[in-house]
Coordinates of C-alpha atoms in Angstrom, one line a residue:
M1 CA -124.0 -42.4 13.0
S2 CA -120.8 -44.5 12.4
R3 CA -118.8 -41.2 14.4
A4 CA -120.5 -41.6 17.5
F5 CA -120.7 -45.0 16.9
I6 CA -117.1 -44.7 17.5
E7 CA -116.7 -41.2 19.9
G8 CA -118.9 -43.9 21.8
R9 CA -115.4 -47.2 22.0
G10 CA -117.7 -49.6 19.6
A11 CA -119.6 -50.3 23.1
F12 CA -122.9 -48.2 22.0
G13 CA -125.4 -49.6 20.9
C14 CA -128.6 -48.7 18.6
R15 CA -130.4 -47.3 21.0
R16 CA -127.6 -45.3 22.5
V17 CA -126.5 -44.2 19.0
T18 CA -130.4 -42.6 18.3
A19 CA -130.5 -40.5 21.0
Q20 CA -127.1 -39.2 20.7
L21 CA -127.6 -38.8 17.3
N22 CA -131.2 -37.0 18.1
R23 CA -129.1 -34.4 20.8
E24 CA -127.2 -33.9 17.8
G25 CA -130.5 -32.4 15.9
H26 CA -130.8 -35.3 14.0
A27 CA -133.8 -37.1 14.0
C28 CA -133.7 -40.8 13.4
S29 CA -135.5 -43.8 14.8
V30 CA -134.1 -46.4 17.0
G31 CA -135.6 -48.9 14.1
L32 CA -133.5 -47.0 11.3
V33 CA -130.4 -46.3 13.5
A34 CA -129.7 -50.7 14.4
D35 CA -130.7 -51.5 10.2
L36 CA -128.4 -48.7 9.5
M37 CA -125.5 -50.1 11.8
R38 CA -126.7 -54.1 10.6
E39 CA -125.7 -53.0 6.9
L40 CA -122.4 -51.4 8.0
G41 CA -121.4 -54.2 10.3
L42 CA -121.8 -52.6 13.6
A43 CA -122.2 -54.8 16.1
A44 CA -121.8 -52.1 20.4
C45 CA -119.4 -54.6 22.4
Q46 CA -120.0 -54.3 26.5
P47 CA -116.4 -54.3 28.1
R48 CA -116.4 -56.9 31.1
A49 CA -116.1 -55.1 34.1
Y50 CA -112.7 -55.9 35.6
K51 CA -112.2 -58.5 38.7
R52 CA -109.5 -58.9 40.8
T53 CA -109.4 -62.9 41.5
T54 CA -105.6 -63.2 43.3
M55 CA -105.2 -61.5 46.6
P56 CA -101.9 -61.6 47.8
G57 CA -101.1 -62.6 51.7
E58 CA -98.9 -60.6 54.5
E59 CA -96.6 -63.1 54.5
P60 CA -95.7 -66.4 52.2
V61 CA -97.0 -69.8 52.7
D62 CA -94.7 -72.2 53.3
S63 CA -96.0 -75.6 51.4
P64 CA -94.3 -78.8 53.3
D65 CA -93.1 -82.1 52.1
L66 CA -95.2 -84.1 53.7
I67 CA -93.8 -87.7 51.3
D68 CA -90.1 -86.4 51.3
R69 CA -90.0 -86.9 46.6
E70 CA -91.0 -90.3 47.4
F71 CA -93.9 -91.0 44.6
T72 CA -94.2 -94.6 44.7
A73 CA -96.4 -96.8 47.3
D74 CA -97.3 -99.8 48.1
A75 CA -101.0 -100.8 47.0
P76 CA -102.9 -97.8 45.0
G77 CA -104.6 -95.5 47.5
Q78 CA -102.1 -94.1 49.5
R79 CA -99.4 -91.7 48.4
L80 CA -101.9 -89.2 46.2
V81 CA -100.2 -86.3 44.1
G82 CA -101.7 -83.2 42.2
D83 CA -99.7 -80.4 40.8
V84 CA -101.3 -77.0 39.1
T85 CA -98.7 -75.7 37.5

């Protein structure tokens, strides 16, 4: 049973392991495989799908310095700046 779990790269749960074992000629039930996997400490881990989050543009974007590096203000709320580093 551990072999079927390892061949599934740790992503096979008790139902898939049971199906694999039944195809190979080892008659077993889902409940039996679930109990054995729990005793052996085998837990399926489904890998997440890769999702690309940053898309490069055609040309670099120029960010102008609108306050000319002058960060002091006379009153609150006149110069709002942020940093994303």
